[in-house]
CSV table of C-alpha atoms in Angstrom, one decimal:
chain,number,residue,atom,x,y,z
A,1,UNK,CA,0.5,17.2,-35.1
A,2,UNK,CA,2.7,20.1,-35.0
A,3,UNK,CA,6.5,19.7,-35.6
A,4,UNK,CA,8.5,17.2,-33.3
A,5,UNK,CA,11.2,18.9,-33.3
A,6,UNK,CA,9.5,22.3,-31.8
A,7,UNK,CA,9.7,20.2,-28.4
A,8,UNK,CA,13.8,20.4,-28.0
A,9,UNK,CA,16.8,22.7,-28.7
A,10,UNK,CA,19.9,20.4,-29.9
A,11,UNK,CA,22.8,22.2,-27.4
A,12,UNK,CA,25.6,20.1,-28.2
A,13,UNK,CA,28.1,21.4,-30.3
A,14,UNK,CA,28.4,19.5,-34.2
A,15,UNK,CA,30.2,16.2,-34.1
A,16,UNK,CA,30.1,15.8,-30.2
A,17,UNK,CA,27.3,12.7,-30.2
A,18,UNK,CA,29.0,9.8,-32.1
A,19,UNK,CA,26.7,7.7,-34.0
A,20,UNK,CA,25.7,4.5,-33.1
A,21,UNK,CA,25.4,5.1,-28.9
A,22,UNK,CA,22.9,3.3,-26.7
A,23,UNK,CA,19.9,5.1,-24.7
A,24,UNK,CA,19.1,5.0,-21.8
A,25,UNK,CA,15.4,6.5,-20.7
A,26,UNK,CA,14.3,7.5,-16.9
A,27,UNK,CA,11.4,9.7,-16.7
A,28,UNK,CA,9.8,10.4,-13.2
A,29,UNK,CA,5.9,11.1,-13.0
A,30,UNK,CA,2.9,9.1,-13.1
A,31,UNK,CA,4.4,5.8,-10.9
A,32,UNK,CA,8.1,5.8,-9.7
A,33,UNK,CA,7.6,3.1,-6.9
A,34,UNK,CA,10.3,3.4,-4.0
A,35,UNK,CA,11.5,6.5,-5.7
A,36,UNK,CA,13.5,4.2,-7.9
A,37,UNK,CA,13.8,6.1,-11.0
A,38,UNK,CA,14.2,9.0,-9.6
A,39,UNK,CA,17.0,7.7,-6.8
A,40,UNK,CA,18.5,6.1,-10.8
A,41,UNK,CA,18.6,9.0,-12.5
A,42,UNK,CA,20.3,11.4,-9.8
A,43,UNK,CA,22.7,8.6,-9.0
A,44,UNK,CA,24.4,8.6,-12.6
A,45,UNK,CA,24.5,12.2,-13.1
A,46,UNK,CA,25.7,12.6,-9.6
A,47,UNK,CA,28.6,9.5,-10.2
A,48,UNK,CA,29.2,10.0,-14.0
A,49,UNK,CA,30.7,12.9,-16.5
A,50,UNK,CA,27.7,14.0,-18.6
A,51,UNK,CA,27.2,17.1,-21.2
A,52,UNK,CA,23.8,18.3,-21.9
A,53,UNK,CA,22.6,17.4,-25.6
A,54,UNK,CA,19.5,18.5,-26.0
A,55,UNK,CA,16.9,20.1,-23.8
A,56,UNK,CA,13.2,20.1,-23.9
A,57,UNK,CA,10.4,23.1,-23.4
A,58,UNK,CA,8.6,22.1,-19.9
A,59,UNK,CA,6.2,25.3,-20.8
A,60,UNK,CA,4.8,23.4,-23.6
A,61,UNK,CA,5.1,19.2,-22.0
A,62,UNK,CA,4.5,19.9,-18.3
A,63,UNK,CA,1.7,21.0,-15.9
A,64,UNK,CA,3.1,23.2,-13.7
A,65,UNK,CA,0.1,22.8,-11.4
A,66,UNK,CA,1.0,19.5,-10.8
A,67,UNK,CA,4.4,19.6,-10.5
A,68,UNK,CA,5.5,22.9,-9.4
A,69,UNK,CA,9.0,24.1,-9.5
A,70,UNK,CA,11.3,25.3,-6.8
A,71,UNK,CA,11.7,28.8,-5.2
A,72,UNK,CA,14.3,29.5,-2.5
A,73,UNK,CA,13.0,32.3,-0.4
A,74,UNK,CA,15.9,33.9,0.9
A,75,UNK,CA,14.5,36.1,4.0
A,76,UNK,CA,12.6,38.7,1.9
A,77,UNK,CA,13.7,38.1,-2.0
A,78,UNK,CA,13.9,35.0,-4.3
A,79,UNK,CA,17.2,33.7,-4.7
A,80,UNK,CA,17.0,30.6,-6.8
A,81,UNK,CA,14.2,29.3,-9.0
A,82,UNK,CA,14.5,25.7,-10.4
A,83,UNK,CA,12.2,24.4,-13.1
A,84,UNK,CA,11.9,20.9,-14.4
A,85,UNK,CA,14.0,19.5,-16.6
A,86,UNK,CA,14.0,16.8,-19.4
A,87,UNK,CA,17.3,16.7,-20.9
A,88,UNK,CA,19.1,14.4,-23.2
A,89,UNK,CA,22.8,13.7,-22.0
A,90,UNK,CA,26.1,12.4,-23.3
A,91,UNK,CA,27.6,10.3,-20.1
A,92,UNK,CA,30.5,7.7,-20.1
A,93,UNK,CA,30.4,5.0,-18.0
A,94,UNK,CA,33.3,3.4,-15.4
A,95,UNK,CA,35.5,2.0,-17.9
A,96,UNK,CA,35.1,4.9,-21.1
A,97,UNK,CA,32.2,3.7,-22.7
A,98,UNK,CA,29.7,6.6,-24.1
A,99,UNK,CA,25.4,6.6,-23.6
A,100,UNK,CA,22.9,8.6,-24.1
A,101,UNK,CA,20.5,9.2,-21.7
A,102,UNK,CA,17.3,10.8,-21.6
A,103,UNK,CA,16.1,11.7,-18.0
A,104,UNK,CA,13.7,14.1,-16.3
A,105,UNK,CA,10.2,14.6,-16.2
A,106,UNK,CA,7.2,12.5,-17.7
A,107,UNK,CA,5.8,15.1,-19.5
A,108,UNK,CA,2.1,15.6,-19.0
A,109,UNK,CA,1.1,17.4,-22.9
A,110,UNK,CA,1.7,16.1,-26.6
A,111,UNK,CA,2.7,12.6,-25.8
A,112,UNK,CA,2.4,11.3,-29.3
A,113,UNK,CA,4.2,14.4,-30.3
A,114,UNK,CA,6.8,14.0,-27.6
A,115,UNK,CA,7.3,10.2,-28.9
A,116,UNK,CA,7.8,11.7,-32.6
A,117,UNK,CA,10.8,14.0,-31.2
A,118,UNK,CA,12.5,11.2,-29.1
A,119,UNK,CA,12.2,9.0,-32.4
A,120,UNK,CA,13.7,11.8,-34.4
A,121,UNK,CA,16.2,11.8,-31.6
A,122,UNK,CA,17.2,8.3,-32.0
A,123,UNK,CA,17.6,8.6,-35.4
A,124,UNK,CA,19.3,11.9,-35.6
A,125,UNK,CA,22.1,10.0,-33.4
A,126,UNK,CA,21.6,6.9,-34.8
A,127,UNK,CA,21.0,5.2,-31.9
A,128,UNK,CA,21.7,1.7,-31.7
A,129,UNK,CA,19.2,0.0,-28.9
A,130,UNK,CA,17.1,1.8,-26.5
A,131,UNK,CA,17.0,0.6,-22.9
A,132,UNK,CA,14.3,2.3,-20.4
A,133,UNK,CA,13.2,1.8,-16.7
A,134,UNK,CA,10.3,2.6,-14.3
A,135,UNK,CA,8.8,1.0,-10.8
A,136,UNK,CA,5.7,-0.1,-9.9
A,137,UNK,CA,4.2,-1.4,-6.5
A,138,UNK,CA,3.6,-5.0,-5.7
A,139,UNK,CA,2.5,-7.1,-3.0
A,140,UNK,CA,6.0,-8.5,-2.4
A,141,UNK,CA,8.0,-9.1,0.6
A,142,UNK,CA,11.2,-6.7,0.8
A,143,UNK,CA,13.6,-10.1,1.8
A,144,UNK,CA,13.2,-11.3,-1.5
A,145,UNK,CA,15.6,-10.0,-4.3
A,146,UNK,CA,13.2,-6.9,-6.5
A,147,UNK,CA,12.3,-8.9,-9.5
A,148,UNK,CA,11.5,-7.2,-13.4
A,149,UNK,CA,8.8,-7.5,-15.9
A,150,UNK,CA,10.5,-6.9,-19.3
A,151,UNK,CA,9.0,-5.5,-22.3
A,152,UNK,CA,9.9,-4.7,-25.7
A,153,UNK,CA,11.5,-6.7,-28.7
A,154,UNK,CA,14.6,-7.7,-27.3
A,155,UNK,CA,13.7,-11.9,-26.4
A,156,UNK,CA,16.5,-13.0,-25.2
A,157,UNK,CA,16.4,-10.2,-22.1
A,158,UNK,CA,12.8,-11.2,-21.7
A,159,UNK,CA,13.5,-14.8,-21.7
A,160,UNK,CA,16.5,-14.6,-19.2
A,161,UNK,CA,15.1,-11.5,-17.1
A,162,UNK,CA,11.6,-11.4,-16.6
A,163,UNK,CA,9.8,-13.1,-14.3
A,164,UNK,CA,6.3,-11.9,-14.2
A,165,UNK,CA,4.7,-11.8,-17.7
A,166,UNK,CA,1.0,-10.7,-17.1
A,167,UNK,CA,-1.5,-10.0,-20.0
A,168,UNK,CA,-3.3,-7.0,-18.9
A,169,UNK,CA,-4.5,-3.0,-19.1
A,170,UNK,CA,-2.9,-0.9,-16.6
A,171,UNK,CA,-2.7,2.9,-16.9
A,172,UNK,CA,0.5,3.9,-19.1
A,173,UNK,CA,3.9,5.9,-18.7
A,174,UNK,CA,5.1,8.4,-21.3
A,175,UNK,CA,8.1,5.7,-22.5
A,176,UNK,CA,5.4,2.9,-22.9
A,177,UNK,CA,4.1,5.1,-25.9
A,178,UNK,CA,8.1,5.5,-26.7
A,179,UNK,CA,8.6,2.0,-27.0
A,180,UNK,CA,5.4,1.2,-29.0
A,181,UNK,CA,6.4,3.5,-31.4
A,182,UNK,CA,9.8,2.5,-31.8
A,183,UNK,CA,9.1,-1.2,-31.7
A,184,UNK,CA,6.8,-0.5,-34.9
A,185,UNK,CA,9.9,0.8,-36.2
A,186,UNK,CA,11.6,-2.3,-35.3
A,187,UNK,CA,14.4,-0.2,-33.2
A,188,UNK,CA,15.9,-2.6,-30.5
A,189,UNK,CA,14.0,-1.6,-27.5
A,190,UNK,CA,13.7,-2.9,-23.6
A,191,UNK,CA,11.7,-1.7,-20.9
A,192,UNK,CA,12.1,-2.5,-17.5
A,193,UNK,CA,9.6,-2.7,-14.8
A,194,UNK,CA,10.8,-3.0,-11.4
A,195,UNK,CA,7.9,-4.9,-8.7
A,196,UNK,CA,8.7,-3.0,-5.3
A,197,UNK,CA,7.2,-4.3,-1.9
A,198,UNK,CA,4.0,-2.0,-2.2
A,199,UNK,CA,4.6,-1.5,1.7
A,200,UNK,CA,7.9,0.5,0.8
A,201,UNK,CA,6.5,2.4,-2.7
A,202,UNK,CA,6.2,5.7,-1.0
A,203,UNK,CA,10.0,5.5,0.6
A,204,UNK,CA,13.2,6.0,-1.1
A,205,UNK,CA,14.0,2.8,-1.6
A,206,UNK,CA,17.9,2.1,-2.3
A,207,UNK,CA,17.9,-1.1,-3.4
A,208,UNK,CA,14.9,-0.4,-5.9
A,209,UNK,CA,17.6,1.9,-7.5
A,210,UNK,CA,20.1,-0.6,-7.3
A,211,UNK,CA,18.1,-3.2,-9.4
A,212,UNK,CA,17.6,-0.4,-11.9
A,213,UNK,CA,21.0,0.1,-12.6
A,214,UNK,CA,22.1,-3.6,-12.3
A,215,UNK,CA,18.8,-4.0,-15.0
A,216,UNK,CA,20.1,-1.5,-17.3
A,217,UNK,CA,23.7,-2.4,-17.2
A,218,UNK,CA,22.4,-6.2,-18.2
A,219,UNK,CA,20.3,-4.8,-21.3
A,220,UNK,CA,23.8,-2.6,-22.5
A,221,UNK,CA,27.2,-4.0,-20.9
A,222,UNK,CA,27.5,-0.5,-19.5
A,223,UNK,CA,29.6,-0.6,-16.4
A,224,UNK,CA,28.1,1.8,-13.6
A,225,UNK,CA,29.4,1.7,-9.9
A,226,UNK,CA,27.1,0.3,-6.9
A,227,UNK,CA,29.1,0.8,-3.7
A,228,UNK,CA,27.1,3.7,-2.7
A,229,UNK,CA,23.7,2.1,-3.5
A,230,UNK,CA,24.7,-1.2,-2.0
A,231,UNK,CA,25.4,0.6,1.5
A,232,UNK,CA,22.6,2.3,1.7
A,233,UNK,CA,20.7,-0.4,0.4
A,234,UNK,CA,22.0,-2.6,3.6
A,235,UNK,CA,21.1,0.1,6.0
A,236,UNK,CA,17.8,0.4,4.9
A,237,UNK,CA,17.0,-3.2,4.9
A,238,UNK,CA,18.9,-3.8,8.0
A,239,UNK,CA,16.3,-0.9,9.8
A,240,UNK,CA,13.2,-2.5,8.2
A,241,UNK,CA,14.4,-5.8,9.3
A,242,UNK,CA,15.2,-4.4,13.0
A,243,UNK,CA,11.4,-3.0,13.1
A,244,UNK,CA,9.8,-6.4,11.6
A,245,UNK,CA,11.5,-8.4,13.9
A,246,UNK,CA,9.9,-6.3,17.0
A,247,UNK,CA,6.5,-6.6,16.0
A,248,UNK,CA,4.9,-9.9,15.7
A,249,UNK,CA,1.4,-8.7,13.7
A,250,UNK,CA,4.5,-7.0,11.3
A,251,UNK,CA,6.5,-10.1,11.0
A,252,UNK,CA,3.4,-12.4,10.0
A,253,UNK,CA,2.6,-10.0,6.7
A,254,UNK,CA,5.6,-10.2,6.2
A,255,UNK,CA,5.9,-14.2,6.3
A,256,UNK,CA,2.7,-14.4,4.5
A,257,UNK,CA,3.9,-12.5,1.3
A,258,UNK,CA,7.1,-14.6,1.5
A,259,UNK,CA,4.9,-17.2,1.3
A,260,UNK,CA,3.4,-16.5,-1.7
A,261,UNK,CA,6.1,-15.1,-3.4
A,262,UNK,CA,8.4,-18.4,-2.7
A,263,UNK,CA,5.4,-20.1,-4.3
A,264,UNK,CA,4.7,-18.0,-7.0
A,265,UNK,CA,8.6,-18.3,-8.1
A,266,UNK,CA,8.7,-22.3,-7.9
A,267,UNK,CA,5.7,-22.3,-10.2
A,268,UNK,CA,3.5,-24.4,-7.7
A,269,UNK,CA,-0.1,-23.2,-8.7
A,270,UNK,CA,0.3,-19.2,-7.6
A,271,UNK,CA,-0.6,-17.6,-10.4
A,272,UNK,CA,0.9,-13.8,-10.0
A,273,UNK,CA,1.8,-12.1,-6.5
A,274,UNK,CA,-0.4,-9.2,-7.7
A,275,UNK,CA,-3.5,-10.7,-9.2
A,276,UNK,CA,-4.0,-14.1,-7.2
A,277,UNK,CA,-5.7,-12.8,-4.1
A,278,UNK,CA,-7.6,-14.9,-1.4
A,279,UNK,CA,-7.7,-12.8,1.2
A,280,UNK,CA,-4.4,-13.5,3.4
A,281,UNK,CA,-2.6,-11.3,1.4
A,282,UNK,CA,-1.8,-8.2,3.8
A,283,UNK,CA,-2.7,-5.0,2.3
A,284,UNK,CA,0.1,-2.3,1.5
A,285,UNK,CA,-2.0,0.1,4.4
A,286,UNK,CA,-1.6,-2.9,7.0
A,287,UNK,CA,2.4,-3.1,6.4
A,288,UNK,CA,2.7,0.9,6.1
A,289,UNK,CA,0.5,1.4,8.7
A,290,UNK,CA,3.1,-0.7,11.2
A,291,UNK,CA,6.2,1.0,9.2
A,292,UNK,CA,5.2,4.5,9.1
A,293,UNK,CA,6.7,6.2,12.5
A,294,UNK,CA,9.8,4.1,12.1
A,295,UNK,CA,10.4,5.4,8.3
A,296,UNK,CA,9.3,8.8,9.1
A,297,UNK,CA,11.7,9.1,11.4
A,298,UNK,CA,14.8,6.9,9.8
A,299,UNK,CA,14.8,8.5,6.4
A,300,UNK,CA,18.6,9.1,5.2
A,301,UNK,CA,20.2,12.0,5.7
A,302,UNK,CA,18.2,12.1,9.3
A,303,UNK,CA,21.1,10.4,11.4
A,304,UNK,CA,23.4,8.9,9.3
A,305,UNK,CA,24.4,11.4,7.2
A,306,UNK,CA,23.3,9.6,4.1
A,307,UNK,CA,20.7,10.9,1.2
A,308,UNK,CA,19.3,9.0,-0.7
């Protein structure tokens, strides 16, 4: 394996990271249910003071054929041209308190290299506990709270938090291989996955972002404001909820996974919302299928004025 370090350029001036800080990991890519790690990682650098700390080389992580960057064509020249990004960040949260966090793209190349260099990261800073987050879809109804699977070596988050604990193979993010790694090294580490209503994976889904931030801010006693998220969290919910209750075929699914989720969460014989199927489970297509001119046409930033 070639170098770690060859992956990043340290920006930060000597001295500026104190030792000891907390991470914080959001890396968009593979899965990012209801746009939730995306929507989290906007929403802090847009609401908090951050300076960049290190950067890392997209021309040697990413596949650009995948994820292309962005050109403005300006009438008949190229004005701006924005690559991805995966950046380490200095931020301080509401009430002073300093985090790292490492946001930006999952990168596609070198993944056990990529794992070396954030673990030379961590201990470069001395990092203290590592907290990361990422969404996946599930066949839950969107009137019930979004629930987390935790992972890592941190018990007592897992024992209070996590409320679906499945043993199972499922295809893997770039931080799963982080945390691996780091748990081997017996480095504090949590890992949060957020079940979205698989009806709602392929919207921006506020309150998926919401739970992300309320999620980290549990694992680290940083202090992050909501207000925005929680407003357009309730507009959101409050559209869905208008269209459900004008279609009758819509509001059965959605009483049906209601249902089962209730069930599943009093611990009365359901044995997972996602891998207990009978049959009367509505498909993500059936839901999406009844959603998909109302979302298309009520996305934030259409009427209201909001983006999400």
């Amino acid at each position: 394996m070639d170098n770690p370090s060859g992956l990043y350029d340290v920006v930060a001036e000597p001295g500026l990271v104190p030792d000891g800080l907390q991470l914080v990991a959001a890396l968009s890519g593979f899965t990012d249910a209801g746009g939730a790690v995306a929507q989290f990682g906007e929403y802090l650098l847009d609401t908090l003071e951050s300076t960049v700390v290190a950067e890392f080389d997209p021309d040697i992580l990413l596949d650009y054929r995948a994820r292309r960057p962005i050109i403005t064509f300006d009438q008949d020249h190229i004005s701006d041209y924005q690559p991805q990004a995966l950046r380490l960040h200095l931020m301080t949260d509401e009430i002073g308190q300093r985090f790292l966090f490492l946001n930006g793209f999952e990168p596609d190349f070198q993944w056990e290299r990529f794992s070396a260099a954030v673990i030379e990261l961590v201990q470069l800073f001395a990092v203290s506990t590592t907290t990361w987050v990422h969404a996946i879809p599930m066949p839950v109804p969107h009137t019930r709270p979004v629930r987390v699977t935790v992972s890592g070596n941190r018990s007592e988050l897992i024992d209070a938090l996590s409320v679906w604990k499945p043993t199972t193979q499922a295809p893997a993010n770039a931080l799963h291989l982080v945390e691996y790694r780091l748990q081997e090294l017996g480095h504090p580490i949590a890992g949060f996955v957020l079940l979205v209503p698989h009806y709602l994976a392929d919207t921006e889904y506020p309150t998926a972002a919401l739970v992300a931030v309320e999620s980290v801010s549990a694992a680290t006693s940083l202090i992050f404001p909501t207000d925005r998220l929680r407003e357009e969290g309730r507009v959101f919910l409050g559209k869905i909820d208008e269209q459900v209750q004008s279609n009758t075929e819509l509001a059965r699914l959605v009483t049906t996974l209601e249902e089962r989720h209730d069930a599943y969460m009093e611990g009365n014989g359901v044995r997972s919302p996602l891998t207990d199927v009978d049959g009367e489970l509505p498909s993500a297509d059936e839901i999406a299928d009844e959603l998909e001119r109302f979302l298309a046409g009520n996305r934030f930033g259409d009427d209201d004025g909001r983006s999400a």
